[in-house]
Amino acid sequence: MIINSTVFFLTCSQQEKGKKHSGEKLDVVATIGMIADITKAVGDSHVNVTVLMGPGIDPHLYKATAGDVSRLSGAKVIFYNGLHLEAKMAEVLERMSTQVKTVAVTDGIDRSILLTPPEFEGAFDPHVWFDVALWKRAVEIVRDTLVETDARHSESYRRNSAVYLAELDELHEYVRTQAERVPENQRVLVTAHDAFNYFGRAYGFQVRGLQGISTVTEAGTADIQELAKFIVQRRIPAMFVETSVSSRNIEAVQASVRSQGFGVEIGGQLFSDAMGDPGTPEGTYIGMVRHNIDTIVESLVQGDKQVLK
């Protein structure tokens, strides 16, 4: 059930009057899995984290439900990505900020280093987590917010964040090293939508998405034909589907490429706007990033060998 503004205010008022926090833990709500995961890493046993959008959920299209409002209003802190990623939740988050500490984890990133694709009409690309070094800033925002909100456990938050940031340094180096396995002229990543531009900039890939930055924009026949032509001209061996975006359009591109006498494979499934299932390696930010780079590299390297035969 999708809420309207009137129901929002009524529900918030009722929840605000009776909300309780779970024991000694700090109740935190995160909009997407990537934010929830870094909050768990920093907060550890001192936080109770709820994520609104689970595996396979597209945050560009997600609308808050009455249940979400209950969870949000019962939190001590709300973390969201910002940069219009949760565009259809903007009104809910804005109004919730008058009652609950509400923080965009991208607010601390210097705007001069954010990407501004022309098709996004002056707005910033929100997919900053695909540059691991850039995502470290989100970890620091989470750390600083938890320290400010729960000073009793400030040392624990600082210690946990230091450990996690070191792990992200290792992850960044791993991705960079893996990317270098792909010949430079074959570092082209073709996906369903333009979620990987920060990844491309950080690790040396040209990125082509069938849809734009947001999945709200549908791909048309001309878009499919244009991308197919590009793949044939560049002899790109593999392209990729995403867990949170329908594979229908990418399969249409594959058919168009084959009609032109060239074979392109679907190299695997990438995690873009959502992580994997809880309890799996891909259900963590680090595991998700490792899965993506391993899938991309193996598909492009093996596919390139087939094309050269």
PDB file of C-alpha atoms in Angstrom:
ATOM      1  CA  MET A   1       0.000   0.000   0.000  1.00  0.00           C
ATOM      2  CA  ILE A   2       1.406   3.364  -1.029  1.00  0.00           C
ATOM      3  CA  ILE A   3       0.865   6.239   1.370  1.00  0.00           C
ATOM      4  CA  ASN A   4      -0.298   9.744   0.568  1.00  0.00           C
ATOM      5  CA  SER A   5       0.694  12.893   2.438  1.00  0.00           C
ATOM      6  CA  THR A   6      -2.348  12.898   4.741  1.00  0.00           C
ATOM      7  CA  VAL A   7      -1.865   9.295   5.825  1.00  0.00           C
ATOM      8  CA  PHE A   8       1.834  10.049   6.246  1.00  0.00           C
ATOM      9  CA  PHE A   9       1.222  12.772   8.834  1.00  0.00           C
ATOM     10  CA  LEU A  10      -1.386  10.740  10.716  1.00  0.00           C
ATOM     11  CA  THR A  11       0.803   7.665  10.820  1.00  0.00           C
ATOM     12  CA  CYS A  12       3.879   9.628  11.849  1.00  0.00           C
ATOM     13  CA  SER A  13       2.039  11.364  14.664  1.00  0.00           C
ATOM     14  CA  GLN A  14       0.755   8.076  16.015  1.00  0.00           C
ATOM     15  CA  GLN A  15       4.119   6.380  15.745  1.00  0.00           C
ATOM     16  CA  GLU A  16       6.000   9.311  17.251  1.00  0.00           C
ATOM     17  CA  LYS A  17       3.830   9.243  20.361  1.00  0.00           C
ATOM     18  CA  GLY A  18       4.394   5.595  21.067  1.00  0.00           C
ATOM     19  CA  LYS A  19       7.738   4.701  19.543  1.00  0.00           C
ATOM     20  CA  LYS A  20      10.190   2.676  21.589  1.00  0.00           C
ATOM     21  CA  HIS A  21      13.772   1.716  20.917  1.00  0.00           C
ATOM     22  CA  SER A  22      14.994  -1.847  21.275  1.00  0.00           C
ATOM     23  CA  GLY A  23      16.884  -2.122  24.550  1.00  0.00           C
ATOM     24  CA  GLU A  24      20.258  -0.472  24.651  1.00  0.00           C
ATOM     25  CA  LYS A  25      20.822  -0.655  20.925  1.00  0.00           C
ATOM     26  CA  LEU A  26      20.500   2.336  18.645  1.00  0.00           C
ATOM     27  CA  ASP A  27      17.670   1.770  16.160  1.00  0.00           C
ATOM     28  CA  VAL A  28      18.782   2.711  12.648  1.00  0.00           C
ATOM     29  CA  VAL A  29      16.910   2.467   9.346  1.00  0.00           C
ATOM     30  CA  ALA A  30      18.810   2.435   6.041  1.00  0.00           C
ATOM     31  CA  THR A  31      17.110   2.755   2.685  1.00  0.00           C
ATOM     32  CA  ILE A  32      19.393   0.403   0.713  1.00  0.00           C
ATOM     33  CA  GLY A  33      21.489  -2.627   1.538  1.00  0.00           C
ATOM     34  CA  MET A  34      24.850  -1.009   0.846  1.00  0.00           C
ATOM     35  CA  ILE A  35      24.172   1.613   3.522  1.00  0.00           C
ATOM     36  CA  ALA A  36      22.774  -0.943   5.953  1.00  0.00           C
ATOM     37  CA  ASP A  37      25.908  -3.042   5.594  1.00  0.00           C
ATOM     38  CA  ILE A  38      28.373  -0.257   6.335  1.00  0.00           C
ATOM     39  CA  THR A  39      26.219   0.802   9.291  1.00  0.00           C
ATOM     40  CA  LYS A  40      26.381  -2.719  10.704  1.00  0.00           C
ATOM     41  CA  ALA A  41      30.150  -2.763  10.210  1.00  0.00           C
ATOM     42  CA  VAL A  42      30.607   0.517  12.094  1.00  0.00           C
ATOM     43  CA  GLY A  43      27.883   0.053  14.689  1.00  0.00           C
ATOM     44  CA  ASP A  44      28.401  -3.660  15.331  1.00  0.00           C
ATOM     45  CA  SER A  45      26.604  -4.790  18.504  1.00  0.00           C
ATOM     46  CA  HIS A  46      25.526  -1.274  19.451  1.00  0.00           C
ATOM     47  CA  VAL A  47      23.066  -0.778  16.585  1.00  0.00           C
ATOM     48  CA  ASN A  48      19.939  -2.478  15.371  1.00  0.00           C
ATOM     49  CA  VAL A  49      19.757  -1.903  11.594  1.00  0.00           C
ATOM     50  CA  THR A  50      16.650  -2.254   9.440  1.00  0.00           C
ATOM     51  CA  VAL A  51      16.872  -1.976   5.648  1.00  0.00           C
ATOM     52  CA  LEU A  52      13.857  -0.873   3.625  1.00  0.00           C
ATOM     53  CA  MET A  53      14.887  -2.157   0.189  1.00  0.00           C
ATOM     54  CA  GLY A  54      16.088  -5.734   0.066  1.00  0.00           C
ATOM     55  CA  PRO A  55      17.602  -7.906  -2.689  1.00  0.00           C
ATOM     56  CA  GLY A  56      16.290  -7.245  -6.186  1.00  0.00           C
ATOM     57  CA  ILE A  57      14.562  -3.974  -5.260  1.00  0.00           C
ATOM     58  CA  ASP A  58      15.093  -0.980  -7.548  1.00  0.00           C
ATOM     59  CA  PRO A  59      15.508   2.158  -5.397  1.00  0.00           C
ATOM     60  CA  HIS A  60      14.774   4.453  -8.347  1.00  0.00           C
ATOM     61  CA  LEU A  61      11.205   3.134  -8.459  1.00  0.00           C
ATOM     62  CA  TYR A  62      10.593   2.369  -4.790  1.00  0.00           C
ATOM     63  CA  LYS A  63       7.732   4.108  -2.980  1.00  0.00           C
ATOM     64  CA  ALA A  64       7.336   4.131   0.778  1.00  0.00           C
ATOM     65  CA  THR A  65       4.560   2.053   2.307  1.00  0.00           C
ATOM     66  CA  ALA A  66       2.705   2.612   5.558  1.00  0.00           C
ATOM     67  CA  GLY A  67       4.910  -0.089   7.087  1.00  0.00           C
ATOM     68  CA  ASP A  68       7.999   1.844   6.029  1.00  0.00           C
ATOM     69  CA  VAL A  69       6.704   4.955   7.760  1.00  0.00           C
ATOM     70  CA  SER A  70       6.282   2.927  10.951  1.00  0.00           C
ATOM     71  CA  ARG A  71       9.858   1.703  10.731  1.00  0.00           C
ATOM     72  CA  LEU A  72      11.232   5.145   9.878  1.00  0.00           C
ATOM     73  CA  SER A  73       9.395   6.919  12.662  1.00  0.00           C
ATOM     74  CA  GLY A  74      10.560   4.314  15.176  1.00  0.00           C
ATOM     75  CA  ALA A  75      14.224   4.926  14.364  1.00  0.00           C
ATOM     76  CA  LYS A  76      16.741   7.092  16.125  1.00  0.00           C
ATOM     77  CA  VAL A  77      18.695   7.622  12.890  1.00  0.00           C
ATOM     78  CA  ILE A  78      17.759   7.267   9.216  1.00  0.00           C
ATOM     79  CA  PHE A  79      20.516   6.849   6.636  1.00  0.00           C
ATOM     80  CA  TYR A  80      19.754   7.260   2.946  1.00  0.00           C
ATOM     81  CA  ASN A  81      21.926   7.663  -0.144  1.00  0.00           C
ATOM     82  CA  GLY A  82      20.632  10.957  -1.509  1.00  0.00           C
ATOM     83  CA  LEU A  83      21.471  12.431  -4.935  1.00  0.00           C
ATOM     84  CA  HIS A  84      17.922  11.492  -6.011  1.00  0.00           C
ATOM     85  CA  LEU A  85      18.544   7.738  -5.777  1.00  0.00           C
ATOM     86  CA  GLU A  86      15.434   7.344  -3.613  1.00  0.00           C
ATOM     87  CA  ALA A  87      13.571   9.890  -5.735  1.00  0.00           C
ATOM     88  CA  LYS A  88      10.078   8.551  -5.064  1.00  0.00           C
ATOM     89  CA  MET A  89      10.723   8.630  -1.307  1.00  0.00           C
ATOM     90  CA  ALA A  90      11.914  12.253  -1.304  1.00  0.00           C
ATOM     91  CA  GLU A  91       8.772  13.691   0.290  1.00  0.00           C
ATOM     92  CA  VAL A  92       8.677  11.010   2.980  1.00  0.00           C
ATOM     93  CA  LEU A  93      12.337  11.512   3.877  1.00  0.00           C
ATOM     94  CA  GLU A  94      12.002  15.290   3.936  1.00  0.00           C
ATOM     95  CA  ARG A  95       9.039  15.242   6.293  1.00  0.00           C
ATOM     96  CA  MET A  96      10.555  12.515   8.452  1.00  0.00           C
ATOM     97  CA  SER A  97      13.643  14.694   8.965  1.00  0.00           C
ATOM     98  CA  THR A  98      11.568  16.980  11.207  1.00  0.00           C
ATOM     99  CA  GLN A  99      11.159  14.112  13.695  1.00  0.00           C
ATOM    100  CA  VAL A 100      14.143  11.785  13.265  1.00  0.00           C
ATOM    101  CA  LYS A 101      17.807  12.464  12.552  1.00  0.00           C
ATOM    102  CA  THR A 102      17.906  11.861   8.795  1.00  0.00           C
ATOM    103  CA  VAL A 103      21.275  11.789   7.029  1.00  0.00           C
ATOM    104  CA  ALA A 104      22.280  11.402   3.382  1.00  0.00           C
ATOM    105  CA  VAL A 105      25.541   9.454   3.383  1.00  0.00           C
ATOM    106  CA  THR A 106      26.670  11.224   0.201  1.00  0.00           C
ATOM    107  CA  ASP A 107      26.404  14.715   1.712  1.00  0.00           C
ATOM    108  CA  GLY A 108      30.042  14.666   2.749  1.00  0.00           C
ATOM    109  CA  ILE A 109      31.328  14.039  -0.762  1.00  0.00           C
ATOM    110  CA  ASP A 110      32.813  17.046  -2.544  1.00  0.00           C
ATOM    111  CA  ARG A 111      30.371  17.885  -5.348  1.00  0.00           C
ATOM    112  CA  SER A 112      33.256  18.704  -7.670  1.00  0.00           C
ATOM    113  CA  ILE A 113      34.174  15.006  -7.891  1.00  0.00           C
ATOM    114  CA  LEU A 114      30.653  13.743  -8.495  1.00  0.00           C
ATOM    115  CA  LEU A 115      29.591  12.817 -12.011  1.00  0.00           C
ATOM    116  CA  THR A 116      26.935  14.895 -13.771  1.00  0.00           C
ATOM    117  CA  PRO A 117      25.802  12.975 -16.877  1.00  0.00           C
ATOM    118  CA  PRO A 118      24.149  15.326 -19.412  1.00  0.00           C
ATOM    119  CA  GLU A 119      21.076  13.118 -19.693  1.00  0.00           C
ATOM    120  CA  PHE A 120      20.446  13.527 -15.946  1.00  0.00           C
ATOM    121  CA  GLU A 121      19.612  17.217 -16.429  1.00  0.00           C
ATOM    122  CA  GLY A 122      22.170  18.692 -14.079  1.00  0.00           C
ATOM    123  CA  ALA A 123      21.674  16.202 -11.253  1.00  0.00           C
ATOM    124  CA  PHE A 124      24.486  14.052  -9.881  1.00  0.00           C
ATOM    125  CA  ASP A 125      24.943  10.360 -10.572  1.00  0.00           C
ATOM    126  CA  PRO A 126      23.946   8.698  -7.258  1.00  0.00           C
ATOM    127  CA  HIS A 127      25.771   5.352  -7.698  1.00  0.00           C
ATOM    128  CA  VAL A 128      28.864   6.387  -5.747  1.00  0.00           C
ATOM    129  CA  TRP A 129      29.338   3.001  -4.031  1.00  0.00           C
ATOM    130  CA  PHE A 130      30.930   1.562  -7.183  1.00  0.00           C
ATOM    131  CA  ASP A 131      34.053   3.613  -6.554  1.00  0.00           C
ATOM    132  CA  VAL A 132      35.257   1.915  -3.388  1.00  0.00           C
ATOM    133  CA  ALA A 133      37.552   4.796  -2.467  1.00  0.00           C
ATOM    134  CA  LEU A 134      34.660   7.238  -2.793  1.00  0.00           C
ATOM    135  CA  TRP A 135      32.345   5.034  -0.734  1.00  0.00           C
ATOM    136  CA  LYS A 136      34.772   5.333   2.158  1.00  0.00           C
ATOM    137  CA  ARG A 137      33.400   8.845   2.646  1.00  0.00           C
ATOM    138  CA  ALA A 138      29.950   7.349   3.258  1.00  0.00           C
ATOM    139  CA  VAL A 139      31.467   5.154   5.981  1.00  0.00           C
ATOM    140  CA  GLU A 140      32.944   8.242   7.607  1.00  0.00           C
ATOM    141  CA  ILE A 141      29.547   9.985   7.541  1.00  0.00           C
ATOM    142  CA  VAL A 142      27.944   6.966   9.208  1.00  0.00           C
ATOM    143  CA  ARG A 143      30.717   6.883  11.821  1.00  0.00           C
ATOM    144  CA  ASP A 144      30.448  10.579  12.614  1.00  0.00           C
ATOM    145  CA  THR A 145      26.665  10.416  12.876  1.00  0.00           C
ATOM    146  CA  LEU A 146      26.736   7.435  15.237  1.00  0.00           C
ATOM    147  CA  VAL A 147      29.402   9.099  17.392  1.00  0.00           C
ATOM    148  CA  GLU A 148      27.316  12.261  17.598  1.00  0.00           C
ATOM    149  CA  THR A 149      24.111  10.357  18.373  1.00  0.00           C
ATOM    150  CA  ASP A 150      25.499   7.785  20.798  1.00  0.00           C
ATOM    151  CA  ALA A 151      28.578   9.234  22.477  1.00  0.00           C
ATOM    152  CA  ARG A 152      28.711   6.377  25.006  1.00  0.00           C
ATOM    153  CA  HIS A 153      30.008   4.033  22.306  1.00  0.00           C
ATOM    154  CA  SER A 154      32.008   6.571  20.320  1.00  0.00           C
ATOM    155  CA  GLU A 155      35.314   4.749  20.750  1.00  0.00           C
ATOM    156  CA  SER A 156      33.789   1.539  19.484  1.00  0.00           C
ATOM    157  CA  TYR A 157      32.397   3.302  16.409  1.00  0.00           C
ATOM    158  CA  ARG A 158      35.765   4.875  15.658  1.00  0.00           C
ATOM    159  CA  ARG A 159      37.611   1.600  16.134  1.00  0.00           C
ATOM    160  CA  ASN A 160      35.170  -0.371  13.982  1.00  0.00           C
ATOM    161  CA  SER A 161      35.267   2.203  11.207  1.00  0.00           C
ATOM    162  CA  ALA A 162      39.072   2.176  11.154  1.00  0.00           C
ATOM    163  CA  VAL A 163      39.072  -1.591  10.679  1.00  0.00           C
ATOM    164  CA  TYR A 164      36.401  -1.429   7.972  1.00  0.00           C
ATOM    165  CA  LEU A 165      38.057   1.430   6.100  1.00  0.00           C
ATOM    166  CA  ALA A 166      41.257  -0.639   5.967  1.00  0.00           C
ATOM    167  CA  GLU A 167      39.239  -3.497   4.463  1.00  0.00           C
ATOM    168  CA  LEU A 168      37.897  -1.100   1.843  1.00  0.00           C
ATOM    169  CA  ASP A 169      41.447  -0.055   0.979  1.00  0.00           C
ATOM    170  CA  GLU A 170      42.217  -3.720   0.320  1.00  0.00           C
ATOM    171  CA  LEU A 171      39.025  -4.083  -1.714  1.00  0.00           C
ATOM    172  CA  HIS A 172      39.865  -1.047  -3.831  1.00  0.00           C
ATOM    173  CA  GLU A 173      43.278  -2.510  -4.636  1.00  0.00           C
ATOM    174  CA  TYR A 174      41.728  -5.897  -5.440  1.00  0.00           C
ATOM    175  CA  VAL A 175      39.294  -4.372  -7.922  1.00  0.00           C
ATOM    176  CA  ARG A 176      42.041  -2.318  -9.542  1.00  0.00           C
ATOM    177  CA  THR A 177      44.306  -5.369  -9.908  1.00  0.00           C
ATOM    178  CA  GLN A 178      41.523  -7.538 -11.318  1.00  0.00           C
ATOM    179  CA  ALA A 179      40.548  -4.850 -13.835  1.00  0.00           C
ATOM    180  CA  GLU A 180      44.073  -4.804 -15.192  1.00  0.00           C
ATOM    181  CA  ARG A 181      43.642  -8.421 -16.307  1.00  0.00           C
ATOM    182  CA  VAL A 182      41.349  -7.196 -19.088  1.00  0.00           C
ATOM    183  CA  PRO A 183      43.159  -5.801 -22.161  1.00  0.00           C
ATOM    184  CA  GLU A 184      42.709  -2.037 -22.170  1.00  0.00           C
ATOM    185  CA  ASN A 185      40.833  -1.982 -25.495  1.00  0.00           C
ATOM    186  CA  GLN A 186      38.353  -4.561 -24.125  1.00  0.00           C
ATOM    187  CA  ARG A 187      37.520  -2.725 -20.901  1.00  0.00           C
ATOM    188  CA  VAL A 188      33.992  -1.940 -21.987  1.00  0.00           C
ATOM    189  CA  LEU A 189      31.145  -2.670 -19.606  1.00  0.00           C
ATOM    190  CA  VAL A 190      27.680  -2.959 -21.164  1.00  0.00           C
ATOM    191  CA  THR A 191      24.789  -3.171 -18.699  1.00  0.00           C
ATOM    192  CA  ALA A 192      21.057  -2.568 -18.433  1.00  0.00           C
ATOM    193  CA  HIS A 193      21.370   0.953 -17.031  1.00  0.00           C
ATOM    194  CA  ASP A 194      24.112   3.482 -16.308  1.00  0.00           C
ATOM    195  CA  ALA A 195      24.851   2.460 -12.721  1.00  0.00           C
ATOM    196  CA  PHE A 196      28.562   1.821 -13.224  1.00  0.00           C
ATOM    197  CA  ASN A 197      30.019   5.171 -14.288  1.00  0.00           C
ATOM    198  CA  TYR A 198      31.907   5.691 -11.019  1.00  0.00           C
ATOM    199  CA  PHE A 199      33.249   2.155 -11.399  1.00  0.00           C
ATOM    200  CA  GLY A 200      34.351   2.967 -14.936  1.00  0.00           C
ATOM    201  CA  ARG A 201      36.106   6.166 -13.920  1.00  0.00           C
ATOM    202  CA  ALA A 202      37.879   4.555 -10.969  1.00  0.00           C
ATOM    203  CA  TYR A 203      39.002   1.353 -12.668  1.00  0.00           C
ATOM    204  CA  GLY A 204      39.463   2.271 -16.318  1.00  0.00           C
ATOM    205  CA  PHE A 205      36.328   0.931 -18.024  1.00  0.00           C
ATOM    206  CA  GLN A 206      34.191   2.555 -20.677  1.00  0.00           C
ATOM    207  CA  VAL A 207      30.601   2.081 -19.557  1.00  0.00           C
ATOM    208  CA  ARG A 208      27.531   1.829 -21.763  1.00  0.00           C
ATOM    209  CA  GLY A 209      24.102   1.397 -20.213  1.00  0.00           C
ATOM    210  CA  LEU A 210      20.979   0.725 -22.242  1.00  0.00           C
ATOM    211  CA  GLN A 211      18.844   2.860 -19.944  1.00  0.00           C
ATOM    212  CA  GLY A 212      19.991   6.094 -18.353  1.00  0.00           C
ATOM    213  CA  ILE A 213      21.144   6.770 -14.808  1.00  0.00           C
ATOM    214  CA  SER A 214      17.637   6.126 -13.513  1.00  0.00           C
ATOM    215  CA  THR A 215      15.581   3.090 -14.496  1.00  0.00           C
ATOM    216  CA  VAL A 216      12.524   5.338 -14.647  1.00  0.00           C
ATOM    217  CA  THR A 217      13.484   6.055 -18.275  1.00  0.00           C
ATOM    218  CA  GLU A 218      12.535   3.184 -20.576  1.00  0.00           C
ATOM    219  CA  ALA A 219      14.782   2.061 -23.430  1.00  0.00           C
ATOM    220  CA  GLY A 220      13.255   2.240 -26.894  1.00  0.00           C
ATOM    221  CA  THR A 221      13.895   0.336 -30.112  1.00  0.00           C
ATOM    222  CA  ALA A 222      16.354   2.977 -31.302  1.00  0.00           C
ATOM    223  CA  ASP A 223      18.346   2.653 -28.057  1.00  0.00           C
ATOM    224  CA  ILE A 224      18.538  -1.115 -28.484  1.00  0.00           C
ATOM    225  CA  GLN A 225      19.676  -0.839 -32.099  1.00  0.00           C
ATOM    226  CA  GLU A 226      22.274   1.819 -31.283  1.00  0.00           C
ATOM    227  CA  LEU A 227      23.787  -0.257 -28.484  1.00  0.00           C
ATOM    228  CA  ALA A 228      23.798  -3.371 -30.676  1.00  0.00           C
ATOM    229  CA  LYS A 229      25.660  -1.476 -33.401  1.00  0.00           C
ATOM    230  CA  PHE A 230      28.236  -0.301 -30.843  1.00  0.00           C
ATOM    231  CA  ILE A 231      28.796  -3.864 -29.609  1.00  0.00           C
ATOM    232  CA  VAL A 232      29.300  -5.176 -33.139  1.00  0.00           C
ATOM    233  CA  GLN A 233      31.688  -2.374 -34.085  1.00  0.00           C
ATOM    234  CA  ARG A 234      33.780  -2.818 -30.941  1.00  0.00           C
ATOM    235  CA  ARG A 235      33.450  -6.645 -30.999  1.00  0.00           C
ATOM    236  CA  ILE A 236      32.530  -6.704 -27.347  1.00  0.00           C
ATOM    237  CA  PRO A 237      32.287 -10.335 -26.218  1.00  0.00           C
ATOM    238  CA  ALA A 238      29.975  -9.986 -23.214  1.00  0.00           C
ATOM    239  CA  MET A 239      27.375  -7.762 -21.632  1.00  0.00           C
ATOM    240  CA  PHE A 240      25.655  -8.037 -18.278  1.00  0.00           C
ATOM    241  CA  VAL A 241      22.226  -8.100 -16.670  1.00  0.00           C
ATOM    242  CA  GLU A 242      21.481  -6.654 -13.237  1.00  0.00           C
ATOM    243  CA  THR A 243      19.651  -8.208 -10.310  1.00  0.00           C
ATOM    244  CA  SER A 244      17.397  -5.186  -9.783  1.00  0.00           C
ATOM    245  CA  VAL A 245      16.579  -4.513 -13.461  1.00  0.00           C
ATOM    246  CA  SER A 246      14.598  -6.666 -15.890  1.00  0.00           C
ATOM    247  CA  SER A 247      16.796  -8.641 -18.314  1.00  0.00           C
ATOM    248  CA  ARG A 248      14.266  -8.214 -21.148  1.00  0.00           C
ATOM    249  CA  ASN A 249      15.966  -5.270 -22.843  1.00  0.00           C
ATOM    250  CA  ILE A 250      19.472  -6.720 -22.622  1.00  0.00           C
ATOM    251  CA  GLU A 251      18.169  -9.912 -24.213  1.00  0.00           C
ATOM    252  CA  ALA A 252      16.701  -7.769 -27.005  1.00  0.00           C
ATOM    253  CA  VAL A 253      20.130  -6.209 -27.553  1.00  0.00           C
ATOM    254  CA  GLN A 254      21.673  -9.672 -27.735  1.00  0.00           C
ATOM    255  CA  ALA A 255      19.158 -10.709 -30.400  1.00  0.00           C
ATOM    256  CA  SER A 256      19.846  -7.545 -32.403  1.00  0.00           C
ATOM    257  CA  VAL A 257      23.603  -8.150 -32.241  1.00  0.00           C
ATOM    258  CA  ARG A 258      23.187 -11.725 -33.442  1.00  0.00           C
ATOM    259  CA  SER A 259      21.020 -10.576 -36.346  1.00  0.00           C
ATOM    260  CA  GLN A 260      24.066  -8.581 -37.485  1.00  0.00           C
ATOM    261  CA  GLY A 261      26.229 -11.692 -37.553  1.00  0.00           C
ATOM    262  CA  PHE A 262      28.114 -11.233 -34.291  1.00  0.00           C
ATOM    263  CA  GLY A 263      27.734 -13.219 -31.107  1.00  0.00           C
ATOM    264  CA  VAL A 264      27.679 -11.467 -27.755  1.00  0.00           C
ATOM    265  CA  GLU A 265      27.144 -13.442 -24.580  1.00  0.00           C
ATOM    266  CA  ILE A 266      25.344 -12.423 -21.420  1.00  0.00           C
ATOM    267  CA  GLY A 267      28.357 -12.689 -19.165  1.00  0.00           C
ATOM    268  CA  GLY A 268      26.484 -12.959 -15.901  1.00  0.00           C
ATOM    269  CA  GLN A 269      24.419 -11.072 -13.386  1.00  0.00           C
ATOM    270  CA  LEU A 270      25.758  -8.011 -11.597  1.00  0.00           C
ATOM    271  CA  PHE A 271      24.553  -6.390  -8.402  1.00  0.00           C
ATOM    272  CA  SER A 272      23.941  -2.710  -9.068  1.00  0.00           C
ATOM    273  CA  ASP A 273      21.261  -0.960  -7.003  1.00  0.00           C
ATOM    274  CA  ALA A 274      20.708  -3.856  -4.601  1.00  0.00           C
ATOM    275  CA  MET A 275      22.914  -6.448  -2.913  1.00  0.00           C
ATOM    276  CA  GLY A 276      22.444 -10.210  -2.755  1.00  0.00           C
ATOM    277  CA  ASP A 277      20.492 -12.296  -0.261  1.00  0.00           C
ATOM    278  CA  PRO A 278      21.364 -11.991   3.439  1.00  0.00           C
ATOM    279  CA  GLY A 279      23.793 -14.668   4.558  1.00  0.00           C
ATOM    280  CA  THR A 280      25.536 -14.888   1.176  1.00  0.00           C
ATOM    281  CA  PRO A 281      28.850 -13.228   0.278  1.00  0.00           C
ATOM    282  CA  GLU A 282      26.979 -10.990  -2.169  1.00  0.00           C
ATOM    283  CA  GLY A 283      24.715  -9.911   0.696  1.00  0.00           C
ATOM    284  CA  THR A 284      27.527  -7.684   1.931  1.00  0.00           C
ATOM    285  CA  TYR A 285      28.995  -4.625   0.247  1.00  0.00           C
ATOM    286  CA  ILE A 286      32.476  -6.122   0.020  1.00  0.00           C
ATOM    287  CA  GLY A 287      31.150  -9.434  -1.287  1.00  0.00           C
ATOM    288  CA  MET A 288      28.951  -7.686  -3.828  1.00  0.00           C
ATOM    289  CA  VAL A 289      31.861  -5.655  -5.205  1.00  0.00           C
ATOM    290  CA  ARG A 290      34.116  -8.708  -5.386  1.00  0.00           C
ATOM    291  CA  HIS A 291      31.412 -10.696  -7.176  1.00  0.00           C
ATOM    292  CA  ASN A 292      30.915  -7.917  -9.730  1.00  0.00           C
ATOM    293  CA  ILE A 293      34.573  -7.442 -10.638  1.00  0.00           C
ATOM    294  CA  ASP A 294      35.216 -11.196 -10.772  1.00  0.00           C
ATOM    295  CA  THR A 295      32.187 -11.716 -13.041  1.00  0.00           C
ATOM    296  CA  ILE A 296      33.107  -8.808 -15.315  1.00  0.00           C
ATOM    297  CA  VAL A 297      36.745  -9.806 -15.675  1.00  0.00           C
ATOM    298  CA  GLU A 298      36.189 -13.518 -16.232  1.00  0.00           C
ATOM    299  CA  SER A 299      33.480 -12.908 -18.837  1.00  0.00           C
ATOM    300  CA  LEU A 300      35.439 -10.278 -20.772  1.00  0.00           C
ATOM    301  CA  VAL A 301      38.749 -12.170 -20.674  1.00  0.00           C
ATOM    302  CA  GLN A 302      37.233 -15.509 -21.692  1.00  0.00           C
ATOM    303  CA  GLY A 303      34.947 -13.879 -24.225  1.00  0.00           C
ATOM    304  CA  ASP A 304      37.834 -11.998 -25.774  1.00  0.00           C
ATOM    305  CA  LYS A 305      39.675 -15.291 -26.290  1.00  0.00           C
ATOM    306  CA  GLN A 306      36.633 -16.696 -28.107  1.00  0.00           C
ATOM    307  CA  VAL A 307      36.307 -13.631 -30.333  1.00  0.00           C
ATOM    308  CA  LEU A 308      39.979 -13.887 -31.325  1.00  0.00           C
ATOM    309  CA  LYS A 309      39.668 -17.521 -32.392  1.00  0.00           C
TER     310      LYS A 309
END
